XYZ file of N, CA and C in Angstrom:
753
model
N -98.377 64.463 144.966
C -98.060 64.256 143.702
C -96.523 63.660 144.003
N -96.417 62.664 142.791
C -94.987 62.490 142.654
C -94.254 62.425 141.496
N -92.950 62.476 141.166
C -92.339 62.515 139.923
C -91.201 61.106 139.878
N -91.154 60.660 138.772
C -90.517 59.202 138.478
C -89.577 59.595 137.461
N -88.217 59.529 137.438
C -87.487 59.392 136.484
C -86.279 58.468 136.790
N -85.687 57.839 135.437
C -84.713 57.099 135.580
C -83.427 57.457 134.581
N -82.322 57.034 134.739
C -81.286 57.334 133.995
C -80.447 55.812 133.803
N -79.838 55.626 133.032
C -78.881 54.341 132.422
C -77.539 54.548 133.055
N -76.757 53.606 133.747
C -75.581 53.432 134.242
C -74.956 53.392 132.692
N -73.430 53.788 132.721
C -72.410 53.755 131.734
C -70.895 52.997 131.825
N -70.224 52.709 130.997
C -69.131 52.268 130.826
C -68.313 53.143 129.988
N -67.061 53.705 130.293
C -65.895 54.050 129.436
C -65.059 53.299 128.567
N -65.563 53.091 127.252
C -64.516 52.484 126.565
C -63.381 52.723 126.374
N -62.918 54.237 126.302
C -61.747 54.803 125.897
C -61.558 55.808 126.613
N -60.450 56.230 126.987
C -60.400 57.625 127.515
C -60.509 57.998 129.149
N -60.825 56.844 129.719
C -61.066 56.851 131.450
C -59.620 57.852 131.922
N -60.207 58.479 132.657
C -59.391 59.378 133.604
C -58.620 60.282 132.834
N -57.891 60.151 131.606
C -57.460 60.922 130.689
C -58.341 62.403 130.310
N -59.761 61.812 130.281
C -60.687 62.587 130.048
C -60.807 63.935 130.994
N -60.634 63.550 132.239
C -60.608 64.900 133.234
C -59.765 65.542 132.796
N -58.348 65.077 132.140
C -57.239 66.183 131.719
C -57.888 66.706 130.354
N -58.748 66.370 129.776
C -58.722 66.963 128.449
C -59.024 66.660 127.262
N -58.382 65.282 127.644
C -58.349 64.289 126.390
C -59.766 63.568 125.814
N -60.249 63.391 124.516
C -61.625 62.650 124.322
C -61.616 61.651 124.809
N -62.938 61.053 125.231
C -63.206 59.758 125.935
C -64.405 59.243 124.894
N -64.694 57.859 124.738
C -65.922 57.010 124.365
C -66.397 56.327 125.231
N -67.781 56.681 125.399
C -68.610 56.386 126.757
C -69.865 55.430 125.939
N -70.422 54.469 126.507
C -71.729 54.125 126.544
C -72.495 53.633 127.656
N -73.841 53.952 127.213
C -74.893 53.885 128.063
C -75.073 52.415 128.110
N -75.319 51.599 129.578
C -75.526 50.322 129.597
C -77.228 50.047 130.111
N -77.243 48.651 130.172
C -78.766 48.400 130.293
C -79.453 48.120 131.808
N -78.493 48.865 132.696
C -78.892 48.922 134.127
C -78.655 50.073 134.196
N -79.941 50.383 135.243
C -80.775 51.587 135.646
C -80.698 52.337 136.942
N -80.965 53.279 137.027
C -81.568 54.077 138.336
C -82.658 54.772 138.262
N -83.415 54.568 139.139
C -84.871 55.237 139.340
C -85.115 56.019 140.504
N -85.411 57.489 140.373
C -85.475 58.216 141.725
C -87.150 58.548 141.525
N -87.530 58.468 142.936
C -89.058 59.026 142.784
C -89.185 60.142 143.797
N -89.474 61.135 143.699
C -89.625 62.297 144.500
C -91.446 62.924 144.695
N -91.191 63.292 146.088
C -92.671 63.922 146.370
C -92.432 64.794 147.320
N -93.526 65.880 147.467
C -93.467 66.609 148.542
C -94.226 66.291 149.674
N -93.748 66.546 151.030
C -93.866 66.163 152.100
C -94.203 67.580 153.022
N -94.709 67.589 154.293
C -95.150 68.650 154.896
C -94.404 68.965 156.131
N -93.103 68.416 156.561
C -92.471 68.278 157.557
C -90.971 69.151 157.710
N -90.991 69.829 156.648
C -89.901 70.568 157.060
C -88.638 70.149 156.836
N -88.728 68.855 156.391
C -87.358 67.694 155.801
C -87.276 67.131 154.549
N -85.715 67.074 154.463
C -85.722 66.485 153.197
C -84.951 64.959 153.709
N -86.088 63.998 153.035
C -85.322 62.658 153.630
C -85.099 61.865 151.984
N -84.151 61.257 152.226
C -83.290 60.296 151.126
C -83.549 58.855 151.536
N -84.257 58.162 150.691
C -84.054 56.538 150.926
C -83.471 56.046 150.086
N -82.538 54.936 150.321
C -81.656 54.273 149.191
C -81.065 53.292 149.821
N -80.610 52.525 149.197
C -80.005 51.116 149.921
C -78.833 51.270 150.567
N -78.383 52.448 150.431
C -77.089 52.929 151.366
C -77.383 53.326 152.705
N -79.147 53.319 152.833
C -79.536 54.015 154.108
C -80.342 54.948 153.745
N -81.026 55.578 155.132
C -82.208 56.650 155.024
C -81.226 58.168 155.548
N -81.758 59.136 154.920
C -80.841 60.349 155.780
C -82.269 61.162 156.116
N -82.190 61.769 157.165
C -83.264 62.986 157.507
C -82.712 64.056 157.687
N -82.265 65.354 157.070
C -82.062 66.666 157.513
C -83.057 67.370 157.538
N -83.295 68.583 158.152
C -83.918 70.057 157.820
C -83.608 70.344 156.549
N -84.770 70.876 156.116
C -84.697 72.253 154.701
C -83.497 72.786 154.862
N -82.792 73.297 154.050
C -81.820 74.183 154.082
C -80.418 73.769 154.614
N -80.402 72.506 155.094
C -79.247 71.797 155.589
C -78.299 72.081 154.366
N -76.933 72.601 154.776
C -75.719 72.811 153.949
C -75.603 71.361 153.288
N -75.307 70.691 152.428
C -74.884 69.642 151.487
C -73.309 68.874 152.174
N -72.649 69.876 152.513
C -71.785 69.761 152.724
C -71.219 68.870 154.059
N -72.620 68.941 154.835
C -72.291 68.404 156.114
C -73.008 67.063 156.017
N -73.449 66.546 154.806
C -73.981 65.365 154.875
C -73.199 64.012 154.244
N -73.399 63.349 154.422
C -72.331 61.791 153.747
C -72.333 62.090 152.325
N -70.922 61.854 151.803
C -70.749 62.186 150.568
C -71.746 61.462 149.597
N -72.448 60.259 149.881
C -73.507 59.488 148.877
C -74.629 60.541 149.188
N -74.998 61.230 150.036
C -76.163 62.030 149.992
C -76.378 63.220 149.545
N -74.925 63.871 149.205
C -74.905 65.251 148.942
C -75.646 65.618 147.707
N -75.416 64.675 146.564
C -76.065 65.436 145.406
C -77.845 65.693 145.767
N -78.559 64.361 146.493
C -79.665 65.001 146.797
C -79.807 66.050 147.401
N -79.229 66.245 148.564
C -79.839 67.509 149.636
C -79.442 68.765 148.795
N -78.252 68.683 147.881
C -77.972 69.917 147.011
C -78.934 70.264 146.323
N -79.555 69.336 145.023
C -80.585 69.258 144.623
C -82.186 69.778 145.103
N -82.218 68.885 145.837
C -83.538 69.275 146.758
C -83.621 71.064 147.475
N -82.454 71.455 147.885
C -82.126 72.391 148.301
C -82.079 73.501 147.344
N -81.647 73.410 145.960
C -81.771 74.131 144.966
C -83.549 74.426 144.501
N -84.037 73.440 144.698
C -85.349 73.491 144.060
C -86.291 73.900 145.318
N -86.076 73.704 146.379
C -86.761 74.421 147.472
C -86.928 75.925 147.581
N -85.361 76.285 147.370
C -85.029 77.757 147.153
C -86.053 78.656 146.325
N -85.882 77.545 145.313
C -86.546 78.324 144.130
C -88.406 78.629 144.415
N -88.658 77.846 145.101
C -89.812 77.484 145.311
C -90.352 77.631 146.794
N -90.696 78.940 146.931
C -90.591 79.284 148.385
C -91.751 78.186 149.430
N -92.993 78.010 148.632
C -94.073 77.360 149.096
C -93.938 75.717 149.874
N -92.770 75.250 149.152
C -92.396 73.976 149.345
C -92.071 73.708 150.539
N -92.472 72.705 151.494
C -92.360 72.430 153.151
C -90.822 71.334 153.366
N -91.074 70.426 152.457
C -90.132 69.508 152.745
C -90.268 68.542 151.063
N -89.164 67.597 151.103
C -89.477 66.709 149.985
C -88.845 64.763 150.409
N -89.530 64.133 150.020
C -89.139 62.966 149.792
C -88.419 62.213 148.746
N -87.067 61.742 149.021
C -86.576 61.072 147.395
C -86.410 59.959 147.784
N -86.397 58.860 147.134
C -86.144 57.485 146.950
C -85.778 56.919 145.639
N -84.622 56.100 146.072
C -83.435 55.940 144.928
C -83.504 54.120 145.050
N -83.873 53.934 143.866
C -83.938 52.453 143.390
C -82.706 51.734 142.399
N -81.851 51.142 142.535
C -80.706 51.185 141.496
C -80.388 49.727 141.325
N -80.289 49.212 140.004
C -79.782 47.868 139.796
C -78.293 47.890 138.881
N -77.743 49.058 139.243
C -76.445 49.505 139.068
C -75.562 49.082 140.196
N -74.414 48.126 139.816
C -73.742 48.073 140.947
C -72.820 49.056 141.500
N -72.617 49.037 142.803
C -71.911 50.436 143.281
C -70.567 50.260 143.240
N -69.208 51.080 142.775
C -68.274 51.534 142.926
C -67.695 50.231 142.066
N -67.983 49.953 140.788
C -67.489 49.168 140.186
C -67.178 50.222 138.546
N -67.429 51.484 138.666
C -67.294 52.144 137.456
C -68.133 52.158 136.540
N -69.382 52.040 136.669
C -70.572 51.919 136.029
C -71.343 53.179 136.190
N -70.992 53.987 136.973
C -71.557 55.401 136.750
C -72.721 55.396 137.872
N -72.927 54.926 138.767
C -74.099 54.339 139.815
C -74.196 56.194 140.143
N -73.248 56.489 140.867
C -73.297 58.045 140.886
C -73.953 59.105 140.155
N -73.667 59.007 139.176
C -73.790 60.081 137.665
C -75.132 59.944 137.538
N -75.770 58.290 137.233
C -76.969 58.355 136.937
C -77.966 59.017 138.032
N -77.474 58.288 139.221
C -78.545 58.910 140.012
C -78.629 60.285 140.277
N -77.350 61.384 140.040
C -77.387 62.674 139.912
C -78.576 62.937 138.612
N -78.203 62.218 137.405
C -79.403 62.623 136.235
C -80.689 62.075 136.473
N -80.841 61.106 136.994
C -82.441 60.736 137.402
C -82.921 61.587 138.669
N -81.880 62.102 139.590
C -82.514 62.709 140.563
C -82.769 64.166 140.328
N -82.252 64.430 139.549
C -82.413 65.907 138.844
C -83.586 66.233 138.078
N -84.006 65.087 137.309
C -85.183 64.991 136.388
C -86.425 64.778 137.224
N -86.243 63.761 138.495
C -87.366 63.373 139.208
C -87.420 64.546 140.297
N -86.644 65.023 140.745
C -87.006 66.513 141.938
C -87.609 67.497 140.921
N -86.604 68.137 140.094
C -87.129 69.354 139.071
C -88.573 69.043 138.596
N -89.094 67.664 138.496
C -90.205 67.188 137.778
C -91.588 67.614 138.445
N -90.994 67.762 139.898
C -92.571 68.398 140.875
C -92.670 69.743 140.405
N -91.651 70.404 140.165
C -91.801 72.224 139.613
C -91.902 72.367 138.207
N -91.156 71.995 137.274
C -91.210 72.432 136.174
C -90.559 70.958 135.207
N -90.863 70.855 134.143
C -90.191 70.135 133.079
C -88.481 70.782 132.729
N -87.425 69.928 132.540
C -86.440 71.020 132.262
C -85.915 70.245 130.708
N -85.385 70.798 130.216
C -84.797 70.224 128.813
C -83.543 69.434 128.961
N -83.234 68.501 128.337
C -82.271 67.462 128.537
C -81.091 68.332 128.869
N -80.950 69.634 128.055
C -79.679 70.236 128.505
C -79.604 71.193 129.799
N -80.557 71.539 130.302
C -80.651 71.976 131.677
C -80.387 70.896 132.497
N -81.030 69.794 132.512
C -81.052 68.820 133.413
C -79.634 68.120 133.672
N -78.938 68.197 132.266
C -77.513 67.611 132.389
C -76.693 69.066 133.186
N -76.997 69.920 133.133
C -76.074 71.316 133.663
C -76.011 71.056 135.261
N -77.131 70.731 135.702
C -77.648 70.713 136.837
C -77.157 69.370 137.382
N -77.147 68.214 137.142
C -76.793 66.532 137.086
C -75.167 67.067 137.301
N -74.363 67.796 136.614
C -73.208 67.931 136.385
C -72.696 68.685 137.805
N -73.670 69.925 138.074
C -73.394 70.551 139.464
C -73.870 69.757 141.066
N -74.547 69.052 140.690
C -74.561 67.764 141.632
C -73.512 66.363 141.666
N -73.093 66.594 140.851
C -71.910 65.305 140.649
C -70.653 66.120 141.400
N -71.047 67.362 141.304
C -69.594 68.148 141.721
C -69.756 67.976 143.171
N -70.721 67.839 143.990
C -70.961 67.724 145.261
C -69.710 66.428 145.741
N -69.996 65.740 145.187
C -68.849 64.334 145.505
C -67.352 64.504 144.693
N -67.953 64.813 143.427
C -66.128 64.744 142.795
C -66.290 66.155 142.140
N -65.396 67.015 142.843
C -65.163 68.429 142.273
C -64.778 68.740 140.944
N -63.723 67.394 140.819
C -63.034 67.779 139.325
C -63.732 66.904 138.313
N -64.964 66.419 138.236
C -65.713 65.771 137.510
C -65.166 66.391 135.882
N -65.421 65.203 134.696
C -65.297 66.220 133.420
C -66.543 66.440 133.038
N -67.780 65.537 133.746
C -69.349 65.575 132.847
C -69.345 65.148 132.028
N -68.347 64.182 131.868
C -68.523 62.732 130.488
C -69.655 61.878 131.063
N -69.622 61.463 132.496
C -70.268 60.504 132.836
C -71.883 60.982 132.730
N -72.415 62.128 133.543
C -73.567 62.288 133.213
C -73.783 62.566 132.132
N -73.153 63.345 130.758
C -73.695 63.276 129.967
C -74.168 61.895 129.145
N -73.478 60.875 129.374
C -74.060 59.993 128.444
C -74.719 59.145 129.380
N -75.211 59.554 130.601
C -76.122 59.097 131.453
C -77.974 59.941 130.846
N -77.340 61.049 130.145
C -78.180 61.787 130.206
C -78.988 61.555 128.496
N -77.719 61.301 127.949
C -78.160 60.956 126.289
C -78.465 59.955 125.684
N -77.622 58.919 126.671
C -77.891 57.392 126.056
C -76.677 57.121 124.566
N -77.127 55.917 124.351
C -76.102 55.513 123.256
C -74.684 55.436 123.840
N -73.823 55.615 122.626
C -72.340 55.666 122.495
C -71.823 57.236 121.906
N -71.583 57.778 122.700
C -71.004 59.207 122.723
C -69.683 59.428 122.602
N -69.111 60.278 121.654
C -67.636 60.669 121.880
C -67.465 62.133 122.763
N -66.850 62.278 123.817
C -66.941 63.763 124.601
C -65.479 64.030 125.191
N -65.431 65.597 124.867
C -64.446 66.153 125.719
C -64.758 67.012 126.263
N -64.238 67.919 127.539
C -64.621 68.795 127.990
C -64.556 70.223 127.317
N -63.689 70.687 125.912
C -63.942 71.525 125.386
C -65.028 71.667 124.505
N -65.378 70.550 123.845
C -66.441 70.556 122.457
C -67.608 69.977 123.220
N -67.451 69.293 124.546
C -69.069 68.669 124.652
C -69.198 67.020 123.946
N -70.218 66.786 123.670
C -70.428 65.376 123.350
C -71.034 65.158 121.899
N -70.738 64.294 121.344
C -71.375 64.133 119.611
C -71.712 62.342 119.943
N -73.051 61.973 119.482
C -73.545 60.316 119.361
C -72.392 59.730 118.289
N -72.154 58.476 118.585
C -71.331 57.711 117.661
C -72.699 56.978 116.896
N -73.149 57.248 116.092
C -74.044 56.340 115.340
C -73.401 54.898 114.335
N -72.079 55.105 114.041
C -71.660 54.170 113.702
C -71.461 53.038 114.570
N -71.245 53.157 115.816
C -71.397 51.955 116.948
C -72.974 51.397 117.455
N -73.729 51.817 116.679
C -75.218 52.000 117.374
C -75.194 50.398 117.205
N -74.978 49.406 116.753
C -75.718 47.997 116.612
C -74.410 47.211 117.426
N -73.554 47.873 118.328
C -72.456 47.185 118.691
C -72.539 46.543 120.022
N -72.642 45.305 120.405
C -72.784 44.634 121.411
C -71.739 44.303 122.486
N -71.872 44.621 123.464
C -70.771 44.863 124.806
C -71.216 43.543 125.897
N -69.993 42.966 126.262
C -70.357 41.833 127.477
C -69.214 42.481 128.346
N -70.003 42.986 129.719
C -69.261 43.599 130.685
C -69.321 42.915 131.948
N -67.764 42.592 132.529
C -67.901 41.468 133.395
C -67.475 42.396 134.889
N -67.849 42.347 136.019
C -67.404 42.619 137.102
C -65.941 41.832 137.521
N -65.160 42.647 138.166
C -64.019 42.053 138.646
C -64.235 41.503 140.012
N -65.132 42.404 140.890
C -65.527 42.000 142.225
C -64.107 42.712 142.980
N -63.814 43.306 142.397
C -62.577 44.268 143.126
C -63.017 45.467 143.449
N -63.013 46.023 144.417
C -63.373 47.152 145.297
C -62.770 48.357 144.230
N -63.415 49.358 144.007
C -63.203 50.495 143.389
C -63.525 52.023 143.847
N -62.557 52.546 144.124
C -62.965 54.313 144.715
C -62.528 55.284 143.358
N -63.605 56.248 143.017
C -63.129 56.807 141.751
C -62.488 58.137 142.623
N -62.594 58.398 143.718
C -61.653 59.760 144.327
C -60.582 58.954 144.513
N -60.261 57.770 145.049
C -58.632 57.608 145.107
C -58.116 57.151 143.592
N -58.678 57.238 142.744
C -58.271 56.348 140.958
C -57.730 58.163 140.804
N -58.938 59.009 141.066
C -58.267 60.424 140.602
C -57.136 61.048 141.014
N -57.140 60.714 142.399
C -55.691 61.238 143.249
C -54.728 60.348 142.578
N -54.644 59.390 142.430
C -53.548 58.455 141.739
C -53.094 59.042 140.491
N -54.323 59.376 139.431
C -53.649 59.659 138.383
C -52.989 61.439 138.505
N -53.795 62.205 139.102
C -53.457 63.673 139.801
C -51.867 63.361 140.170
N -51.611 62.527 140.690
C -50.346 62.348 141.685
C -49.035 62.166 140.444
N -49.845 60.957 139.658
C -48.719 60.812 138.297
C -48.191 61.892 137.434
N -49.685 62.779 137.245
C -49.353 63.996 136.678
C -48.434 65.095 137.127
N -48.139 64.823 138.312
C -47.866 65.976 139.204
C -46.136 65.369 139.059
N -45.779 63.994 139.259
C -44.598 63.613 139.369
C -44.067 63.699 138.191
N -44.653 63.297 137.139
C -44.183 63.139 135.744
C -45.464 63.963 134.585
N -45.052 65.216 134.263
C -45.856 65.959 133.685
C -45.771 65.522 132.571
N -44.205 65.284 131.820
C -43.846 64.984 130.485
C -44.372 64.072 129.835
N -44.332 62.850 130.824
C -44.639 61.421 130.546
C -46.396 61.841 130.468
N -46.811 62.032 131.088
C -48.234 62.138 131.318
C -48.599 62.771 130.305
N -48.156 64.006 129.655
C -48.647 64.907 128.329
C -48.354 63.785 126.982
N -47.273 63.135 127.311
C -47.160 61.739 126.025
C -48.638 61.306 125.807
N -48.690 60.549 127.262
C -49.742 59.735 127.151
C -51.082 60.601 127.015
N -51.482 61.636 127.018
C -52.596 62.429 126.721
C -52.644 61.909 125.200
N -51.421 62.451 124.452
C -51.516 62.324 123.145
C -51.600 61.259 122.592
N -51.365 60.130 123.189
C -51.323 58.932 122.477
C -53.058 58.740 122.681
N -53.220 59.121 123.895
C -54.909 58.426 123.897
C -55.747 58.936 123.027
N -55.195 60.026 122.671
C -56.153 61.176 121.559
C -56.027 60.485 120.694
N -54.439 60.105 119.875
C -54.234 59.399 118.892
C -55.393 57.904 118.847
N -55.438 57.575 119.769
C -56.045 56.128 120.083
C -57.647 56.226 119.546
N -57.905 57.411 120.312
C -59.659 57.721 120.140
C -59.525 57.769 118.504
N -58.714 58.229 117.667
C -59.028 58.625 116.245
C -59.131 57.273 115.780
N -58.265 56.373 116.059
C -58.387 55.251 115.398
C -59.493 54.317 115.946
N -59.866 54.351 116.881
C -60.985 53.796 117.333
C -62.076 54.360 116.515
N -62.305 55.504 116.345
C -63.320 55.802 115.421
C -63.515 55.527 114.142
N -62.381 55.419 113.543
C -62.197 54.706 112.260
C -62.652 53.185 112.163
N -61.841 52.386 113.125
C -62.546 50.768 113.586
C -63.918 50.715 113.418
N -64.886 51.913 114.674
C -65.999 51.681 114.644
C -66.733 52.024 113.354
N -66.195 52.786 112.471
C -66.980 53.206 111.234
C -67.151 51.961 110.216
N -65.883 51.333 110.480
C -65.274 50.080 109.279
C -66.141 48.827 110.169
N -66.723 49.115 110.940
C -67.201 47.769 112.007
C -65.996 46.619 111.910
N -64.672 47.399 112.174
C -63.559 46.267 112.436
C -63.516 45.783 113.967
N -63.965 45.084 114.283
C -63.817 44.487 115.712
C -62.638 43.722 116.044
N -61.877 43.500 115.610
C -60.467 42.992 115.459
C -59.276 44.126 116.320
N -59.351 45.102 115.079
C -58.923 46.288 115.706
C -59.090 46.952 116.810
N -60.385 47.143 116.958
C -61.502 47.310 118.278
C -60.443 47.089 119.355
N -60.766 45.408 119.408
C -60.335 44.452 120.623
C -58.753 45.136 121.065
N -58.252 45.260 119.809
C -56.433 45.544 119.787
C -56.425 47.290 120.525
N -56.873 47.792 120.052
C -57.077 49.216 120.694
C -57.453 49.195 122.122
N -58.497 48.229 122.645
C -58.909 48.448 124.206
C -57.943 47.936 124.785
N -56.973 46.608 124.421
C -55.730 46.077 125.020
C -54.560 47.529 125.127
N -54.690 48.309 124.032
C -53.720 49.402 123.938
C -54.308 50.227 125.050
N -55.247 50.481 125.279
C -55.763 51.573 126.173
C -55.749 51.020 127.533
N -55.807 49.535 127.788
C -55.420 49.182 129.068
C -54.091 49.502 129.521
N -53.056 49.692 128.616
C -51.511 49.490 128.795
C -51.588 51.079 129.346
N -51.986 51.830 128.701
C -51.845 53.322 129.412
C -52.246 53.280 130.721
N -53.791 52.558 131.101
C -54.123 52.998 132.234
C -53.200 52.240 133.350
N -52.567 51.345 132.996
C -51.811 50.406 133.918
C -50.900 51.449 134.148
N -50.304 51.936 133.242
C -48.937 52.730 133.319
C -49.463 54.422 134.469
N -50.543 54.441 134.493
C -50.864 55.792 135.535
C -51.491 54.805 136.662
N -51.338 53.699 136.533
C -51.605 53.134 138.002
C -53.489 53.122 138.257
N -54.085 52.963 137.279
C -55.312 52.710 137.762
C -56.195 51.614 137.481
N -55.528 50.663 136.686
C -56.003 49.563 136.244
C -55.683 48.443 137.216
N -57.012 47.411 137.212
C -57.057 46.358 137.728
C -56.302 45.260 137.023
C-alpha cells in the first residue's frame, strides 16, 4: 500500500521575519510542489529517500539524533508508528521541484506533504489536523516557527496570517500574477532568524517601531489589493524591503 500527497511552496510577500514576533504577514502559494510517497515495510527501519540523500534509522530512533533535513520525517513516522503498534517500518520518498534554501518554503511544503502522506497510510486527517501536525514537524528544524509557512502550504492561495488569529484567505488577490526570480544567493533560514533575534535584543525599541510600521503597511497593502492598485502594491513592496534591510535579512 502506498500513500501519496503533495503541497505547494510559498512566498512571503509582506511581513517576513516580523511574523515570527507577532505581526501579520501576507503569503502566497506558488506553482512549485513537493510530492511525498509513503509505504509500509517489514524491516523495522524508517527509510527516507530524497535529493539530499538517503537515511536509514531503526524505528523509534530519536529524531534529534538525525540530520536536520531528515528530522521532520523521522518525527512524523515515529508519531504514526507509536499510535499503530502493528507497523514494522516505513519508507518515505520525497520528490520536489521547489529550489532549496531560497525562501520558497521547501521545508514547510515537505512537512505538509509528508504529514498527509504518512497519515494517509493509517487514516485521513482534516486540513486542520494535518496543519497542526505539520507545524510540530517543522519545529524539529525551526523551533520558533510562526506556523505561517505550513499554513499557506496547507490551504494554498493568498492568505493573511498572524500567530494569534491564524489565517484568512485574501480573495481580493485571487487573480494576482507574480513573477519570482532567484538571486542564487545562498540562504539560511536559521541564520536569518538568529540575526533578527539579535537585532531585537540589541535595540528592542526600534524593533517594536518596525513591527508597528510593518503592521500599518499590511493594512495599506490590503487596501491596495482590494482596489487592484498594483502601483501602490509595488511601492509597498519596496517599503517592506527597506524594513528587511534594516534588520539585516535582505539580499
